[in-house]
Amino acid sequence: MPELPEVETVKNTLAEKITGLSIDAVDILMPKIIRTPSPEEFCRRLAGQTVLALDRRGKYLLVRLSGGLTLVIHLRMTGRLVYTTATALPARYTHVLFHLSNGDQLRFSDMRQFGRISLVENDALPLFPGLKDLGPEPLSANFTREYLQRELRRRRTRLKPLLLDQTFIAGLGNIYADEALHRARLHPQRPASTLSPREAAALYRAIREVLTEGIAGRGTTFRDYVDGTGRRGGFQEKLRVYGRAGQPCRQCGKPVERIRISGRSAYFCPGCQKQ
DNA sequence: AAGAAGTCCTGGGCGC
DNA sequence: TGCGCCCAGGACTTCT
């Protein structure tokens, strides 16, 4: 599941390949993947534009183009964006093909068809649904210990759903949220407003640490994730709780537990993360 | 207004 | 062995 470290890795690997190239043409094999504008307008407006740079905001990949346009791409669960030669055999579930000016291709594939691609004018980006309400970037200077502490105090919800709330903090998903809580030794059910300043500081440190290490590990391939060149991540080897129900905690040896919190699974160690 | 639940989607794991 | 049920989950919409 592409979360912040995975999207950052896709961004970095693709930037190397496609920056400076232009998009000659686009084939849309599954129209619903294009959120906006219409598929026809999407192809027409994209043709001839040059890739200026790649950025990331939360789990959104932003492809900055000439003509004052930005491609906004969300991979959701199983989406992949991979640079290939034109002759490479198309992966299963390939839904959109971008023909590049050097003869190679950028291909979007997605088994579960949850991912979405939009073409947005730069002026409209700050208002774009999904982007406009995103919380702070956890690795930027905007995300401070004070912000986290202040926001935790005024929320009545539990820690796990709060970390998944993209308007609270951008980029965390189920994997890194569980890993951050384990590192901070905090129970996922803990009401956010009950954290002491010391615990809030531990959570702040854990979030930044786990995301930084995730990026250094080139992301987590739990199932489907690959980077912009088709390579798997390496951080799955370093996971302490996510997907490890029944296996011993790497810190204390107690078996990792899996519970459901507001419809989502949460992995935690009952020894390290007391209620 | 905030929080919870429903929706989309398909491969894989499990039970019988 | 094989069928069918159910689960995984990010963001958006709908409900309470």
XYZ file of C-alpha atoms (C1' of nucleotides) in Angstrom:
307
model
C 0.000 0.000 0.000
C 1.769 3.078 -1.184
C 2.138 5.464 1.749
C 4.467 8.458 2.079
C 7.793 6.539 1.802
C 6.572 4.526 -1.199
C 5.255 7.579 -3.088
C 8.491 9.432 -2.263
C 10.458 6.507 -3.753
C 8.290 6.408 -6.893
C 8.813 10.162 -7.238
C 12.585 9.899 -6.905
C 12.978 6.939 -9.261
C 10.677 8.431 -11.909
C 12.152 11.934 -11.726
C 15.470 10.544 -12.912
C 13.805 8.918 -15.926
C 11.180 11.357 -17.174
C 12.217 14.895 -16.202
C 12.713 16.913 -19.397
C 10.799 14.465 -21.603
C 7.509 15.435 -23.163
C 4.314 13.431 -23.457
C 3.534 12.714 -27.120
C 0.240 10.894 -26.598
C -1.846 9.056 -24.008
C -3.870 5.829 -24.269
C -6.658 5.395 -21.728
C -7.751 1.774 -21.476
C -9.943 2.279 -18.395
C -11.694 5.675 -18.441
C -12.792 5.684 -14.794
C -9.149 5.972 -13.677
C -9.178 9.549 -15.005
C -10.966 11.591 -12.373
C -10.855 14.931 -14.207
C -11.211 16.245 -16.930
C -13.012 13.960 -19.431
C -10.761 11.292 -21.000
C -10.840 13.127 -24.357
C -9.838 16.457 -22.841
C -7.236 14.733 -20.650
C -5.468 13.313 -23.726
C -5.825 16.488 -25.776
C -4.454 18.834 -23.108
C -1.639 16.503 -22.077
C -0.253 15.928 -25.563
C 2.901 17.956 -26.192
C 3.486 19.005 -22.553
C 6.944 18.628 -21.017
C 7.688 17.133 -17.591
C 9.347 19.912 -15.588
C 9.642 18.214 -12.183
C 8.077 15.694 -9.812
C 6.780 16.481 -6.345
C 4.896 14.697 -3.598
C 2.234 15.903 -1.183
C 1.095 13.305 1.334
C 0.411 10.200 -0.733
C -0.206 12.235 -3.897
C 2.363 12.250 -6.680
C 2.500 15.560 -8.566
C 3.947 15.657 -12.083
C 4.646 19.329 -12.898
C 4.150 20.029 -16.576
C 4.612 22.860 -19.032
C 1.452 24.768 -19.930
C 0.681 25.511 -16.268
C -0.589 21.977 -15.675
C -0.014 19.304 -13.031
C -0.809 15.608 -13.170
C -2.171 14.560 -9.777
C -1.798 10.825 -9.221
C -2.958 8.707 -6.284
C -1.970 5.019 -6.275
C -4.353 4.046 -3.452
C -3.895 0.333 -2.701
C -2.477 -1.477 -5.692
C -1.656 1.268 -8.197
C 1.719 1.197 -9.947
C 3.398 3.816 -12.077
C 6.344 2.324 -13.939
C 8.735 3.603 -16.607
C 9.406 1.017 -19.340
C 10.530 0.626 -22.910
C 7.707 0.583 -25.453
C 8.400 -3.051 -26.304
C 8.195 -4.347 -22.707
C 5.293 -6.740 -22.236
C 2.417 -4.797 -20.641
C 1.805 -5.727 -17.003
C -1.627 -7.131 -16.184
C -4.192 -4.483 -15.284
C -2.488 -1.720 -17.268
C -5.042 1.090 -17.546
C -3.193 4.170 -18.832
C -0.168 4.506 -21.163
C 1.833 7.697 -21.547
C 3.948 7.762 -24.717
C 7.139 9.741 -24.041
C 9.238 11.764 -26.487
C 12.236 9.406 -26.212
C 10.124 6.453 -27.377
C 9.736 4.924 -23.910
C 6.514 4.765 -21.888
C 5.123 5.526 -18.473
C 2.458 2.961 -17.547
C -0.198 3.087 -14.860
C -1.541 -0.288 -13.729
C -3.865 -1.120 -10.859
C -5.381 -4.499 -10.034
C -8.125 -3.115 -7.818
C -8.846 -0.041 -9.923
C -8.896 2.287 -6.906
C -6.110 4.610 -8.086
C -6.978 7.904 -9.772
C -5.263 10.349 -12.125
C -6.284 13.988 -12.639
C -4.992 16.799 -14.812
C -5.282 20.079 -12.949
C -4.376 23.682 -13.776
C -1.818 24.985 -11.306
C -4.157 27.816 -10.264
C -6.759 25.239 -9.232
C -4.360 22.982 -7.284
C -4.875 24.629 -3.871
C -8.614 23.957 -4.217
C -8.339 20.438 -5.575
C -10.371 17.902 -3.541
C -8.066 15.673 -1.539
C -5.144 18.075 -1.759
C -6.804 21.128 -0.293
C -7.549 19.676 3.141
C -4.280 17.779 3.648
C -2.574 18.211 7.007
C 1.122 19.074 7.404
C 3.914 17.093 5.752
C 5.363 15.087 8.646
C 8.972 15.494 7.480
C 8.697 19.240 6.819
C 9.346 22.120 9.187
C 5.568 22.778 9.288
C 5.111 19.672 11.366
C 6.346 20.613 14.786
C 6.228 18.938 18.170
C 4.011 21.832 19.305
C 1.501 21.293 16.483
C 1.217 17.601 17.287
C 0.840 18.196 21.010
C -1.763 20.929 20.551
C -3.825 18.920 18.032
C -3.680 15.708 20.094
C -5.060 17.535 23.092
C -8.200 18.783 21.313
C -9.109 15.458 19.623
C -11.434 13.002 21.276
C -10.685 10.166 18.879
C -8.239 7.297 19.379
C -4.651 7.456 18.184
C -4.876 4.970 15.330
C -7.763 6.532 13.360
C -6.258 9.961 14.012
C -2.911 9.027 12.448
C -4.791 7.746 9.388
C -6.713 11.037 9.061
C -4.992 12.832 6.156
C -6.333 16.202 7.306
C -4.523 15.736 10.626
C -1.206 14.608 9.158
C -0.479 13.765 5.505
C 1.034 10.526 4.273
C 0.612 7.907 6.987
C -1.281 4.693 6.140
C -1.948 1.511 8.051
C 1.638 0.220 7.964
C 3.555 3.301 9.135
C 0.829 4.320 11.614
C 1.143 0.962 13.413
C 4.941 1.070 13.251
C 5.052 4.631 14.650
C 2.745 3.717 17.555
C 4.887 0.706 18.413
C 8.073 2.773 18.425
C 6.387 5.361 20.629
C 5.143 2.531 22.907
C 1.569 3.829 22.617
C -1.581 1.689 22.377
C -3.575 2.304 19.154
C -6.831 2.650 21.180
C -5.453 5.365 23.429
C -7.624 8.510 23.325
C -5.537 11.218 21.664
C -6.304 13.865 24.274
C -4.847 11.807 27.138
C -1.200 11.860 25.989
C 1.326 13.493 28.283
C 3.795 15.973 26.744
C 6.432 13.286 27.048
C 4.277 10.754 25.164
C 3.396 13.298 22.473
C 7.105 13.976 22.006
C 7.770 10.246 21.674
C 5.043 9.955 19.031
C 6.453 12.933 17.133
C 9.910 11.379 17.092
C 8.543 7.933 16.136
C 6.544 9.277 13.168
C 9.537 11.143 11.711
C 11.897 8.241 12.393
C 9.758 5.514 10.835
C 9.045 7.583 7.706
C 12.710 8.529 7.285
C 13.783 4.905 7.648
C 11.009 3.817 5.289
C 12.348 6.155 2.600
C 15.918 4.987 3.248
C 14.658 1.401 2.806
C 13.029 2.383 -0.526
C 9.543 1.694 0.818
C 7.669 -1.378 2.028
C 6.559 -4.096 -0.381
C 3.926 -5.901 1.640
C 2.209 -7.184 -1.464
C 2.024 -5.119 -4.639
C 4.198 -2.044 -4.287
C 7.038 -1.386 -6.738
C 8.919 1.860 -7.451
C 9.056 3.817 -10.728
C 11.476 1.305 -12.216
C 9.540 -1.798 -11.116
C 11.788 -2.565 -8.121
C 10.457 -3.861 -4.827
C 11.034 -2.021 -1.549
C 13.138 -3.299 1.353
C 11.507 -1.921 4.489
C 9.204 -4.946 4.957
C 12.225 -6.651 6.556
C 12.284 -3.952 9.235
C 8.606 -3.978 10.233
C 8.138 -4.534 13.956
C 4.387 -5.159 14.195
C 2.503 -4.656 10.915
C 1.356 -7.999 9.462
C 3.096 -9.929 12.267
C 0.097 -11.134 14.321
C 1.088 -14.095 16.499
C 4.808 -13.606 15.892
C 7.060 -12.481 18.765
C 7.612 -8.764 19.281
C 11.187 -7.886 18.280
C 11.525 -5.813 21.459
C 9.963 -7.922 24.216
C 9.086 -11.295 22.666
C 5.349 -11.188 23.440
C 3.153 -12.219 20.495
C 1.970 -9.319 18.346
C -1.817 -8.874 18.398
C -4.236 -7.767 15.722
C -7.430 -5.913 16.604
C -10.009 -3.936 14.630
C -10.376 -0.236 15.212
C -13.132 1.572 13.269
C -13.158 -1.097 10.598
C -9.397 -1.247 10.055
C -6.863 -3.735 11.377
C -4.339 -2.514 13.923
C -1.237 -4.490 14.905
C 0.411 -3.830 18.249
C 2.479 -5.481 20.969
C 0.537 -5.906 24.240
C 3.846 -5.902 26.136
C 5.329 -2.691 24.738
C 2.082 -0.790 24.124
C 0.019 -0.740 27.320
C -3.542 0.583 27.122
C -19.274 19.168 13.559
C -16.977 15.194 14.237
C -16.812 10.550 13.967
C -18.500 6.169 12.148
C -20.098 3.377 8.465
C -20.711 2.260 3.538
C -18.595 2.191 -1.085
C -15.450 0.800 -4.620
C -12.509 -3.780 -6.374
C -10.084 -8.399 -7.042
C -6.746 -11.952 -5.585
C -5.755 -14.838 -1.989
C -6.571 -17.366 2.232
C -9.454 -20.236 4.682
C -13.231 -23.487 5.990
C -15.856 -27.359 4.897
C -9.752 -30.917 -4.666
C -13.041 -27.227 -5.234
C -16.339 -24.060 -4.253
C -17.661 -19.931 -2.065
C -17.203 -16.648 1.537
C -14.725 -12.908 3.341
C -10.973 -9.956 3.987
C -7.415 -6.345 2.729
C -7.703 -0.888 2.810
C -7.429 5.009 1.053
C -10.328 8.412 0.237
C -14.623 9.858 -0.667
C -19.730 10.095 0.351
C -23.489 9.461 3.385
C -25.401 8.912 7.799
C -25.931 9.910 12.761
